[in-house]
Coordinates of C-alpha atoms in Angstrom, one line a residue:
Chain Q
M5 CA -70.9 -4.0 -51.6
L6 CA -69.8 -4.0 -48.0
K7 CA -66.4 -5.3 -47.0
I8 CA -65.1 -5.6 -43.5
S9 CA -61.5 -6.6 -43.0
D10 CA -59.7 -7.4 -39.8
L11 CA -62.1 -5.4 -37.6
Y12 CA -61.3 -5.1 -33.8
V13 CA -63.8 -3.4 -31.5
A14 CA -63.3 -2.9 -27.8
Y15 CA -65.5 -1.5 -25.0
G16 CA -62.9 -0.1 -22.6
G17 CA -60.5 -3.0 -22.1
I18 CA -62.9 -5.7 -23.2
E19 CA -62.6 -6.8 -26.8
A20 CA -66.0 -7.6 -28.2
V21 CA -65.0 -8.2 -31.8
K22 CA -61.5 -9.7 -32.4
G23 CA -60.5 -9.4 -36.0
I24 CA -63.4 -10.4 -38.2
S25 CA -63.5 -10.1 -42.0
L26 CA -66.6 -10.5 -44.0
E27 CA -68.2 -9.5 -47.2
V28 CA -71.7 -8.6 -48.3
P29 CA -72.0 -8.9 -52.1
D30 CA -74.4 -6.6 -54.0
G31 CA -78.0 -7.9 -54.0
A32 CA -77.5 -10.7 -51.5
I33 CA -78.9 -11.7 -48.2
V34 CA -76.0 -12.3 -45.8
T35 CA -76.6 -13.4 -42.3
L36 CA -74.5 -13.3 -39.2
I37 CA -75.5 -15.8 -36.6
G38 CA -74.2 -16.4 -33.1
A39 CA -75.2 -16.7 -29.5
N40 CA -75.6 -13.8 -27.0
G41 CA -72.4 -11.8 -26.6
A42 CA -70.8 -13.2 -29.7
G43 CA -70.3 -9.6 -31.0
K44 CA -73.1 -9.6 -33.6
S45 CA -74.7 -6.3 -32.6
T46 CA -71.3 -4.7 -31.9
T47 CA -70.4 -5.4 -35.5
L48 CA -73.5 -3.8 -36.8
R49 CA -73.2 -0.8 -34.5
T50 CA -69.6 -0.3 -35.7
I51 CA -70.7 -0.4 -39.4
C52 CA -73.2 2.2 -38.6
G53 CA -70.7 4.5 -36.9
L54 CA -72.4 4.2 -33.5
V55 CA -69.3 2.6 -32.1
K56 CA -65.7 3.4 -33.0
P57 CA -63.5 0.5 -34.0
K58 CA -60.1 -0.1 -32.4
S59 CA -58.6 -1.1 -35.7
G60 CA -59.5 -2.6 -39.1
S61 CA -61.4 -1.2 -42.0
I62 CA -64.9 -1.1 -43.4
S63 CA -65.5 -0.2 -47.0
Y64 CA -68.8 0.4 -48.8
L65 CA -68.9 0.4 -52.6
G66 CA -65.2 0.7 -52.7
E67 CA -65.2 3.7 -50.3
E68 CA -63.6 3.7 -46.9
I69 CA -66.4 4.4 -44.3
T70 CA -64.7 3.4 -41.1
N71 CA -65.1 6.6 -39.1
V72 CA -67.9 8.3 -41.2
P73 CA -70.7 9.7 -39.0
T74 CA -74.0 7.8 -39.0
E75 CA -75.9 10.7 -40.7
Q76 CA -73.5 10.4 -43.8
L77 CA -73.9 6.7 -44.0
V78 CA -77.7 7.0 -44.1
K79 CA -77.2 9.5 -46.9
K80 CA -75.0 6.9 -48.7
G81 CA -77.8 4.3 -48.5
I82 CA -76.9 2.2 -45.4
T83 CA -79.8 1.9 -43.0
L84 CA -80.1 0.1 -39.7
V85 CA -83.3 -1.5 -38.4
P86 CA -82.3 -1.4 -34.7
E87 CA -82.7 -4.3 -32.3
G88 CA -86.0 -4.3 -30.4
R89 CA -87.7 -2.4 -33.2
R90 CA -87.5 1.0 -31.5
V91 CA -90.4 2.7 -33.2
F92 CA -91.3 6.2 -31.9
P93 CA -94.1 5.2 -29.6
D94 CA -96.0 8.5 -29.2
L95 CA -95.8 9.4 -32.9
T96 CA -98.3 8.1 -35.4
V97 CA -97.4 5.4 -37.9
E98 CA -97.4 8.0 -40.6
E99 CA -95.1 10.3 -38.6
N100 CA -92.7 7.4 -38.0
L101 CA -92.5 6.8 -41.7
K102 CA -91.9 10.5 -42.4
I103 CA -89.0 10.5 -40.0
G104 CA -87.6 7.5 -42.0
A105 CA -87.4 9.9 -45.0
Y106 CA -85.9 12.6 -42.8
L107 CA -82.8 13.1 -45.0
R108 CA -85.0 13.4 -48.1
S109 CA -87.2 16.1 -46.6
G110 CA -88.7 18.5 -49.1
E111 CA -89.2 15.7 -51.7
D112 CA -92.6 14.4 -52.5
L113 CA -93.3 11.3 -50.5
T114 CA -96.7 10.3 -52.0
E115 CA -95.1 7.5 -54.1
D116 CA -93.1 6.2 -51.1
F117 CA -96.1 6.1 -48.9
K118 CA -98.0 4.1 -51.6
W119 CA -95.0 1.7 -51.9
I120 CA -94.8 1.1 -48.2
Y121 CA -98.6 0.8 -47.7
D122 CA -98.7 -1.7 -50.6
L123 CA -96.0 -3.7 -49.0
F124 CA -97.6 -3.5 -45.6
P125 CA -101.4 -3.0 -45.9
R126 CA -101.7 -3.4 -42.2
L127 CA -99.7 -0.1 -41.6
K128 CA -102.1 1.7 -43.9
E129 CA -105.1 0.7 -41.7
R130 CA -103.3 2.0 -38.7
S131 CA -101.6 5.0 -40.2
W132 CA -103.1 7.4 -37.7
Q133 CA -102.5 5.3 -34.6
P134 CA -99.6 6.0 -32.2
A135 CA -96.9 3.4 -33.0
G136 CA -96.8 2.3 -29.4
T137 CA -100.3 0.8 -29.7
L138 CA -99.2 -1.6 -32.5
S139 CA -98.5 -5.2 -31.8
G140 CA -94.9 -6.5 -31.9
G141 CA -95.2 -7.8 -35.4
E142 CA -96.7 -4.6 -36.7
Q143 CA -94.0 -2.6 -35.0
Q144 CA -91.4 -4.6 -36.7
M145 CA -93.2 -4.0 -40.0
L146 CA -93.1 -0.3 -39.2
A147 CA -89.4 -0.4 -38.3
V148 CA -88.7 -2.0 -41.7
G149 CA -91.0 0.4 -43.5
R150 CA -89.4 3.3 -41.8
A151 CA -86.0 2.2 -42.9
L152 CA -87.2 1.7 -46.4
M153 CA -88.5 5.3 -46.6
G154 CA -84.8 6.4 -46.7
H155 CA -84.3 4.4 -50.0
P156 CA -81.5 2.2 -48.6
K157 CA -79.2 0.2 -50.8
L158 CA -78.0 -1.9 -47.9
M159 CA -80.4 -2.6 -45.0
M160 CA -78.9 -4.0 -41.8
M161 CA -81.4 -5.8 -39.5
D162 CA -80.6 -6.5 -35.9
E163 CA -82.5 -9.5 -34.7
P164 CA -85.9 -8.7 -36.3
S165 CA -87.5 -11.8 -34.8
L166 CA -86.6 -10.9 -31.2
G167 CA -89.6 -11.4 -28.9
L168 CA -92.1 -12.3 -31.6
A169 CA -94.4 -15.4 -31.7
P170 CA -93.2 -18.1 -34.1
L171 CA -96.1 -17.4 -36.6
V172 CA -95.2 -13.7 -36.6
V173 CA -91.5 -14.5 -37.1
Q174 CA -92.5 -16.4 -40.3
G175 CA -94.2 -13.3 -41.5
I176 CA -91.2 -11.1 -40.7
F177 CA -89.0 -13.4 -42.8
D178 CA -91.4 -13.2 -45.6
I179 CA -91.1 -9.4 -45.4
I180 CA -87.3 -9.7 -45.5
K181 CA -87.6 -11.8 -48.7
E182 CA -90.0 -9.3 -50.2
V183 CA -87.7 -6.3 -49.4
H184 CA -84.8 -8.2 -50.9
K185 CA -86.9 -8.8 -54.1
Q186 CA -87.3 -5.0 -54.3
G187 CA -83.5 -4.8 -54.8
V188 CA -82.2 -4.1 -51.4
T189 CA -79.1 -5.9 -50.2
I190 CA -79.6 -7.2 -46.7
L191 CA -77.2 -7.9 -43.8
L192 CA -79.2 -9.9 -41.2
I193 CA -78.2 -10.6 -37.7
E194 CA -80.1 -13.3 -36.0
Q195 CA -80.2 -15.8 -33.1
N196 CA -82.9 -17.7 -34.9
A197 CA -80.3 -19.5 -37.0
N198 CA -82.7 -21.9 -38.6
M199 CA -84.9 -19.2 -40.2
A200 CA -82.0 -16.9 -41.0
L201 CA -79.9 -19.5 -42.8
R202 CA -82.9 -20.7 -44.7
I203 CA -83.3 -17.3 -46.5
A204 CA -79.6 -16.3 -46.6
D205 CA -77.4 -16.6 -49.6
Y206 CA -74.4 -16.7 -47.4
G207 CA -73.8 -17.0 -43.6
Y208 CA -71.2 -16.3 -41.1
V209 CA -71.0 -17.9 -37.6
L210 CA -69.7 -15.6 -34.9
E211 CA -68.4 -17.0 -31.6
T212 CA -67.0 -14.7 -28.9
G213 CA -65.9 -12.1 -31.4
V214 CA -64.3 -14.5 -33.9
I215 CA -65.8 -15.9 -37.1
T216 CA -65.6 -19.7 -36.8
M217 CA -67.4 -20.7 -39.9
D218 CA -68.7 -19.3 -43.1
N219 CA -70.4 -20.9 -46.1
T220 CA -73.6 -20.7 -48.1
G221 CA -76.8 -20.7 -46.1
A222 CA -77.8 -24.1 -47.2
A223 CA -74.4 -25.6 -46.4
L224 CA -74.3 -24.2 -42.9
L225 CA -77.9 -25.4 -42.3
S226 CA -76.8 -28.9 -43.0
N227 CA -73.5 -28.6 -41.2
E228 CA -73.2 -30.9 -38.2
E229 CA -71.5 -28.4 -35.8
V230 CA -74.0 -25.7 -36.6
R231 CA -76.9 -28.0 -36.1
A232 CA -75.5 -29.1 -32.8
A233 CA -74.7 -25.6 -31.5
Y234 CA -77.6 -23.5 -32.9
L235 CA -80.3 -25.8 -34.1
G236 CA -80.7 -28.1 -31.1
K237 CA -79.9 -31.3 -33.0
K238 CA -77.9 -33.9 -31.1
R239 CA -74.6 -35.0 -32.4
K240 CA -74.6 -38.6 -33.7
Chain P
M21 CA -117.3 19.1 -37.2
K22 CA -117.1 20.9 -40.5
K23 CA -114.0 22.8 -41.5
S24 CA -115.9 26.1 -42.0
T25 CA -117.5 25.8 -38.5
K26 CA -114.0 25.4 -37.0
Y27 CA -112.8 28.5 -38.8
V28 CA -115.8 30.5 -37.6
C29 CA -115.1 29.3 -34.0
S30 CA -111.5 30.3 -34.1
L31 CA -112.3 33.6 -35.7
A32 CA -114.9 34.3 -33.0
V33 CA -112.5 33.6 -30.3
A34 CA -109.9 35.9 -31.8
V35 CA -112.5 38.7 -32.3
I36 CA -113.7 38.3 -28.7
A37 CA -110.1 38.5 -27.4
V38 CA -109.4 41.7 -29.4
A39 CA -112.7 43.2 -28.3
L40 CA -111.9 42.3 -24.7
L41 CA -108.5 44.0 -25.0
F42 CA -110.1 47.2 -26.4
A43 CA -112.7 47.2 -23.6
L44 CA -109.9 46.8 -21.1
D45 CA -108.0 49.6 -22.7
A46 CA -111.0 51.9 -22.4
N47 CA -111.4 51.1 -18.7
K48 CA -107.7 51.0 -17.6
T49 CA -108.1 52.2 -14.1
G50 CA -111.0 49.9 -13.2
A51 CA -109.5 46.8 -14.7
G52 CA -105.9 47.3 -13.7
M53 CA -105.7 43.9 -11.9
L54 CA -107.1 42.0 -14.8
I55 CA -104.9 43.7 -17.3
S56 CA -101.7 43.0 -15.4
I57 CA -102.7 39.3 -14.9
L58 CA -103.5 38.9 -18.6
Q59 CA -100.2 40.5 -19.6
K60 CA -98.2 38.5 -17.2
S61 CA -99.9 35.3 -18.4
A62 CA -99.1 36.1 -22.0
I63 CA -95.4 36.6 -21.1
L64 CA -95.3 33.4 -19.1
A65 CA -97.0 31.6 -21.9
V66 CA -94.1 32.4 -24.2
V67 CA -91.6 31.0 -21.7
A68 CA -93.8 28.0 -21.1
V69 CA -94.1 27.2 -24.8
S70 CA -90.3 27.6 -25.3
M71 CA -89.6 25.5 -22.3
N72 CA -92.0 22.9 -23.7
L73 CA -90.1 22.9 -27.0
L74 CA -87.1 21.8 -25.0
N75 CA -88.6 19.6 -22.3
G76 CA -91.8 18.4 -23.9
F77 CA -90.8 18.1 -27.6
T78 CA -87.1 17.4 -27.6
G79 CA -87.0 15.6 -24.3
L80 CA -84.2 17.6 -22.8
F81 CA -84.9 18.4 -19.2
S82 CA -83.5 21.8 -18.8
L83 CA -83.9 24.2 -15.8
G84 CA -82.0 27.2 -17.1
Q85 CA -85.1 29.3 -18.1
A86 CA -84.6 31.9 -15.4
G87 CA -81.0 32.5 -16.5
F88 CA -81.9 33.1 -20.1
M89 CA -84.9 35.3 -19.1
S90 CA -82.6 37.4 -16.9
I91 CA -80.2 37.9 -19.9
G92 CA -83.1 39.2 -22.0
A93 CA -84.6 41.3 -19.2
Y94 CA -81.3 43.0 -18.2
I95 CA -80.2 43.8 -21.8
T96 CA -83.7 45.1 -22.6
A97 CA -83.8 47.2 -19.4
I98 CA -80.3 48.6 -19.8
L99 CA -80.9 49.6 -23.4
T100 CA -84.3 51.2 -22.9
I101 CA -83.9 53.2 -19.6
P102 CA -84.0 56.8 -20.8
V103 CA -80.7 58.8 -20.5
K104 CA -82.4 61.4 -18.2
N105 CA -83.1 58.7 -15.7
L106 CA -79.7 57.1 -15.7
D107 CA -78.3 59.1 -12.7
G108 CA -81.3 58.2 -10.6
V109 CA -81.0 54.5 -11.5
Y110 CA -77.3 54.1 -11.1
Y111 CA -77.2 56.3 -7.9
M112 CA -74.7 54.1 -6.2
S113 CA -71.7 53.6 -8.5
G114 CA -72.7 55.5 -11.6
I115 CA -73.0 54.1 -15.1
A116 CA -70.0 52.9 -17.2
P117 CA -68.9 55.8 -19.5
W118 CA -69.1 53.7 -22.6
L119 CA -72.6 52.6 -21.8
R120 CA -73.7 56.2 -21.3
A121 CA -72.1 57.2 -24.6
L122 CA -73.9 54.4 -26.3
K123 CA -77.2 55.4 -24.9
E124 CA -76.7 59.0 -25.7
G125 CA -75.9 58.0 -29.2
M126 CA -79.1 56.0 -29.3
E127 CA -81.2 58.9 -28.2
A128 CA -79.6 61.2 -30.8
S129 CA -80.8 58.9 -33.6
P130 CA -83.8 59.7 -35.8
S131 CA -87.2 59.2 -34.2
W132 CA -88.4 56.4 -36.4
L133 CA -85.4 54.4 -35.2
Q134 CA -86.1 55.3 -31.6
A135 CA -89.6 53.9 -32.0
I136 CA -88.3 50.4 -32.8
Y137 CA -85.5 50.5 -30.2
P138 CA -87.4 48.6 -27.5
F139 CA -88.0 45.8 -30.0
L140 CA -84.4 45.9 -31.1
A141 CA -83.3 45.8 -27.5
M142 CA -85.4 42.7 -26.9
I143 CA -84.0 41.0 -30.0
V144 CA -80.4 41.9 -29.0
G145 CA -81.1 40.4 -25.6
A146 CA -82.6 37.3 -27.2
L147 CA -79.6 36.9 -29.5
V148 CA -77.1 37.2 -26.7
A149 CA -79.1 34.6 -24.7
A150 CA -79.1 32.4 -27.8
G151 CA -75.3 32.8 -28.2
F152 CA -74.8 31.8 -24.5
A153 CA -77.1 28.8 -25.1
A154 CA -75.1 27.7 -28.1
L155 CA -71.8 28.0 -26.1
I156 CA -72.9 26.2 -23.0
G157 CA -74.9 23.7 -25.1
I158 CA -71.7 22.2 -26.5
P159 CA -70.6 20.7 -23.2
V160 CA -74.0 20.5 -21.5
L161 CA -76.1 18.8 -24.1
R162 CA -74.0 15.7 -24.0
L163 CA -75.5 15.1 -20.6
K164 CA -78.7 13.2 -20.1
S165 CA -81.9 13.9 -18.0
D166 CA -81.1 14.8 -14.4
Y167 CA -77.5 15.8 -15.1
L168 CA -78.6 18.2 -17.8
A169 CA -81.1 19.7 -15.4
I170 CA -78.4 20.2 -12.8
A171 CA -76.0 21.7 -15.3
T172 CA -78.5 24.2 -16.8
L173 CA -79.7 25.1 -13.3
G174 CA -76.1 25.8 -12.3
F175 CA -75.7 28.0 -15.4
S176 CA -78.8 30.0 -14.5
E177 CA -77.6 30.6 -11.0
I178 CA -74.1 31.7 -12.3
I179 CA -75.8 34.3 -14.6
R180 CA -77.8 35.6 -11.7
A181 CA -74.7 35.8 -9.5
I182 CA -72.8 37.6 -12.2
F183 CA -75.6 40.2 -12.7
S184 CA -75.7 41.0 -9.0
S185 CA -72.0 41.0 -8.4
P186 CA -70.3 44.3 -7.3
Q187 CA -68.0 44.0 -10.4
M188 CA -71.0 44.6 -12.6
D189 CA -72.2 47.6 -10.6
Q190 CA -71.7 50.1 -13.4
I191 CA -73.6 48.0 -15.9
T192 CA -76.3 46.0 -14.1
N193 CA -76.3 48.2 -11.0
G194 CA -75.4 45.1 -9.0
S195 CA -77.7 44.0 -6.2
Y196 CA -79.8 47.3 -6.4
G197 CA -81.4 46.2 -9.7
L198 CA -82.7 48.4 -12.4
N199 CA -85.8 50.6 -12.3
K200 CA -87.5 53.3 -14.3
V201 CA -87.7 50.8 -17.3
P202 CA -90.2 52.3 -19.7
T203 CA -93.4 50.4 -20.2
F204 CA -94.4 48.6 -23.4
P205 CA -94.0 50.6 -26.6
S206 CA -97.0 50.6 -28.9
V207 CA -97.1 48.7 -32.2
F208 CA -99.1 49.5 -35.3
G209 CA -100.6 52.4 -33.6
L210 CA -102.5 50.1 -31.2
P211 CA -102.6 50.9 -27.5
S212 CA -99.5 49.8 -25.7
L213 CA -101.6 47.4 -23.7
F214 CA -101.7 45.2 -26.8
T215 CA -97.9 44.9 -27.2
P216 CA -97.2 41.9 -24.9
F217 CA -100.0 40.0 -26.5
I218 CA -98.8 40.7 -30.0
V219 CA -95.2 39.8 -29.3
A220 CA -96.4 36.6 -27.4
A221 CA -98.7 35.6 -30.3
V222 CA -95.9 36.1 -32.9
S223 CA -93.4 34.2 -30.8
I224 CA -95.7 31.3 -30.1
A225 CA -96.8 31.2 -33.8
L226 CA -93.1 30.9 -34.8
L227 CA -92.6 28.1 -32.3
V228 CA -95.6 26.3 -33.5
L229 CA -94.4 26.5 -37.1
L230 CA -91.1 25.1 -36.0
I231 CA -92.7 22.2 -34.1
N232 CA -94.8 21.3 -37.1
S233 CA -91.9 21.4 -39.5
T234 CA -89.6 18.5 -40.4
Y235 CA -87.2 19.8 -37.7
G236 CA -90.0 19.6 -35.1
R237 CA -90.6 16.0 -36.1
A238 CA -86.9 15.2 -35.7
F239 CA -87.1 16.8 -32.2
K240 CA -90.0 14.5 -31.3
A241 CA -88.0 11.5 -32.7
I242 CA -85.1 12.4 -30.5
R243 CA -87.5 12.6 -27.5
E244 CA -89.0 9.2 -28.3
D245 CA -85.8 7.2 -29.0
E246 CA -82.3 8.6 -29.5
I247 CA -80.8 5.5 -31.0
A248 CA -83.6 5.0 -33.5
A249 CA -83.5 8.7 -34.4
E250 CA -79.7 8.5 -35.0
A251 CA -80.2 5.4 -37.1
M252 CA -82.6 7.4 -39.3
G253 CA -79.8 9.9 -40.0
I254 CA -80.8 12.6 -37.5
N255 CA -77.8 14.3 -36.1
L256 CA -78.5 14.2 -32.4
F257 CA -76.2 16.9 -31.3
R258 CA -77.1 19.5 -33.9
H259 CA -80.8 19.1 -33.3
K260 CA -80.5 19.3 -29.6
E261 CA -78.3 22.4 -30.0
W262 CA -80.9 24.1 -32.2
S263 CA -83.7 23.2 -29.9
F264 CA -81.8 24.7 -27.0
V265 CA -80.7 27.8 -28.8
I266 CA -84.2 28.6 -30.2
S267 CA -85.9 27.9 -26.8
S268 CA -83.4 30.2 -25.1
F269 CA -84.0 32.9 -27.7
F270 CA -87.7 33.0 -27.1
T271 CA -87.2 32.7 -23.3
A272 CA -85.1 35.8 -23.5
I273 CA -87.7 37.6 -25.5
A274 CA -90.2 36.9 -22.7
G275 CA -87.5 38.1 -20.3
G276 CA -87.4 41.4 -22.1
L277 CA -91.2 41.7 -22.0
L278 CA -91.1 40.9 -18.3
A279 CA -88.7 43.8 -17.7
M280 CA -91.1 46.2 -19.4
F281 CA -94.0 44.7 -17.6
M282 CA -92.5 45.0 -14.1
R283 CA -90.8 48.3 -14.8
S284 CA -88.0 47.4 -12.4
I285 CA -85.9 44.3 -12.2
E286 CA -83.4 42.8 -9.8
A287 CA -81.4 39.7 -9.9
K288 CA -83.5 38.1 -7.2
T289 CA -86.5 38.0 -9.6
F290 CA -84.7 35.4 -11.7
S291 CA -84.0 32.9 -9.0
I292 CA -84.8 29.2 -9.3
T293 CA -88.4 29.9 -8.1
L294 CA -89.1 31.6 -11.4
T295 CA -88.0 28.5 -13.4
Y296 CA -90.0 26.4 -11.0
D297 CA -93.1 28.5 -11.6
I298 CA -92.7 28.0 -15.4
L299 CA -92.1 24.3 -14.9
L300 CA -95.4 24.2 -13.0
I301 CA -97.2 25.8 -15.9
V302 CA -95.7 23.4 -18.4
V303 CA -96.5 20.3 -16.3
I304 CA -100.0 21.4 -15.5
G305 CA -100.6 22.2 -19.2
G306 CA -99.2 19.0 -20.4
L307 CA -95.7 18.2 -21.6
G308 CA -95.7 18.3 -25.3
S309 CA -98.8 20.4 -25.8
V310 CA -98.4 24.0 -27.0
T311 CA -102.1 24.9 -26.4
G312 CA -101.9 23.2 -23.0
S313 CA -98.9 25.5 -22.0
V314 CA -100.8 28.6 -23.2
L315 CA -104.0 27.7 -21.4
S316 CA -102.2 26.7 -18.2
A317 CA -100.1 29.9 -18.2
F318 CA -103.4 31.9 -18.0
I319 CA -105.1 29.6 -15.5
V320 CA -102.1 29.2 -13.2
T321 CA -101.3 33.0 -13.2
A322 CA -104.9 33.9 -12.7
S323 CA -105.3 31.5 -9.8
K324 CA -102.1 32.4 -8.2
E325 CA -102.5 36.2 -8.4
W326 CA -106.3 36.4 -8.1
W327 CA -108.7 33.5 -7.7
L328 CA -107.0 32.0 -4.8
R329 CA -106.3 35.4 -3.1
F330 CA -109.3 35.0 -0.8
F331 CA -107.4 32.3 1.1
D332 CA -105.0 35.1 2.3
Q333 CA -107.8 37.1 3.9
P334 CA -109.2 36.2 7.3
L335 CA -112.6 34.5 6.8
I336 CA -115.3 34.8 9.4
I337 CA -118.4 32.5 9.2
G338 CA -121.1 33.3 11.7
G339 CA -118.8 35.0 14.1
W340 CA -116.3 32.1 14.0
Q341 CA -113.0 32.9 12.4
V342 CA -111.8 30.0 10.2
P343 CA -108.3 29.2 11.2
L344 CA -105.5 29.0 8.6
F345 CA -107.0 31.8 6.4
R346 CA -104.1 34.2 6.5
T347 CA -101.3 35.6 4.4
G348 CA -99.5 32.8 2.6
F349 CA -102.2 30.2 2.9
R350 CA -103.0 30.6 -0.8
M351 CA -99.6 29.1 -1.6
V352 CA -100.4 26.1 0.6
I353 CA -103.6 25.5 -1.3
F354 CA -101.8 26.0 -4.6
S355 CA -99.2 23.4 -3.7
L356 CA -101.9 21.0 -2.7
L357 CA -103.6 21.5 -6.1
L358 CA -100.3 20.8 -7.7
M359 CA -99.8 17.6 -5.7
I360 CA -103.3 16.5 -6.8
V361 CA -102.5 17.1 -10.4
V362 CA -99.2 15.2 -10.2
L363 CA -100.7 12.3 -8.4
F364 CA -104.0 11.8 -10.2
Y365 CA -103.8 13.8 -13.4
R366 CA -100.2 13.3 -14.5
Q367 CA -100.7 14.3 -18.1
G368 CA -101.8 17.8 -17.2
L369 CA -104.7 19.6 -18.9
M370 CA -104.0 18.4 -22.4
G371 CA -101.5 15.5 -22.2
N372 CA -99.5 15.7 -25.3
K373 CA -102.5 16.5 -27.5
E374 CA -103.3 19.9 -28.9
F375 CA -106.6 21.8 -28.5
T376 CA -109.0 21.3 -31.3
W377 CA -112.6 22.3 -31.7
D378 CA -113.4 18.6 -32.4
G379 CA -111.8 17.7 -29.1
L380 CA -113.9 20.3 -27.3
A381 CA -117.1 19.1 -29.0
R382 CA -116.3 15.5 -28.1
F383 CA -115.6 16.6 -24.5
F384 CA -119.0 18.2 -24.2
R385 CA -120.8 15.3 -25.9
K386 CA -119.1 12.9 -23.4
L387 CA -120.2 15.1 -20.5
G388 CA -123.8 15.0 -21.8
K389 CA -123.7 11.3 -22.3
K390 CA -122.2 10.3 -19.0
P391 CA -125.4 10.1 -16.9
A392 CA -127.0 7.9 -19.6
Q393 CA -124.1 5.4 -19.5
A394 CA -122.1 6.3 -22.6
K395 CA -121.3 3.6 -25.1
G396 CA -117.6 2.9 -25.5
G397 CA -117.6 3.5 -29.2
A398 CA -114.2 3.6 -31.0
E399 CA -113.5 6.9 -32.7
G400 CA -111.8 7.1 -36.0

């Protein structure tokens, strides 16, 4: 579905991503794990058109999308759930969701609201509340719901577990699985390698802008090096 | 509160307002002060609401209002001054021949067309202002917060300098300004006193429709979080540009009204202090509240021009003259009030909420309960 080949991204003189290639097959959950500064977010932002790449190509459903503006990508079905949730704090939950469907304005959204509220009953209870008054976990639900309102085919999530309590993180990953069941392909970026690899079909390990390993989620999870570097297990 | 009750309340307020205007019209000489304050308030309300669209709803801190108002005011004035007064107005350098020809042509047109000229003049002024906004928006709207404010402020000062420059003598009459601008034309056969209120009401209604549309929601999303808004597929630049252009359009309409209200304009009127006055109204009313801006336009204008006037007169209590009560003291008190608002009541009158009858009823209920230790019940 999404294919990145030999992508280089630089901020000024500093190269954040140094020639990575990866592939997200249709209907899969693919995860990109790595420490701070490995270039995970940069990769996502480049796919979204928020940052221009230095070289390399990104294609989506066989179509070149390397320098396509964000707006067009959203229309094509690629949606980003940004890092740190970024809900619109002074707007109500319902308004937030409506903005998610911005490019489909004019259409009847009753069905979509029903879908989202079935998925997240908590949001329905709070539909009139300003989003800024929700808890972190609820805000993450809202961010996911808002992205779903645009009917994405590919949903990219930037560290959805950031700053959430372990119990809430579990809930968020359940949501990701649920969304995936609804037929959305997911590209997940995480520092919480344990959780991410557990639900992922395929995983890539990113280190200082280079992909050092890639394998199925389960294989990476049992890989000695990954366990040592990201899961806090001692080498034997 | 029941829906029908709310309609009755709103209708009652509208009827009272219209009745008041008719009463004022019948007693023009006695109520001159009140009329001019109400008219000025209505005009400033339009500017305040359009400034709020930009600053409060889209989150773009712009200080170019005076510049756009001056474009609207000058164009309206130039187009409406009657030909017979031209020589008196442009007594220094004369009027440019092409402009005179244009105006003579206008006066030769059929009378039904002449009746709508003042409105056409306002719209032309507004369109020119909107065109300028679109042009300068391209470079300027890429800037953020303070930088945007400085850039728009600079633009406004440039416009003012151009209008008062000697090179423009034959068009804007340079630093002498324009006078003998005809007063408000009448609409729908109503007294001309009604015109500023009708134009203001229509402008504000259009702005409210815009704010409540999908576009308006996108503006708010940009205000709240640009990155998230962009990720939702909202084109940041296009929306900011629209907000800027529409806001400038209505600001210039208000500028045209101001020219007709004051009957004479000069470049000095449109200095930074005018923008500052409007900013005051917006902040006191509450950033992000249309009703707040309208209410505060009336309250601020009335207190500046009227209620606080007594501070300017010498006050003698029991033979002792209270010091400080002299011309200009009113402005000191006004500035103090402003500081109090900014320090202790930062959201202004309405915060970012709109006025509703429910809200008013709740407010009075709370007032009534307070002595009896109100219960902190959650409201749904």
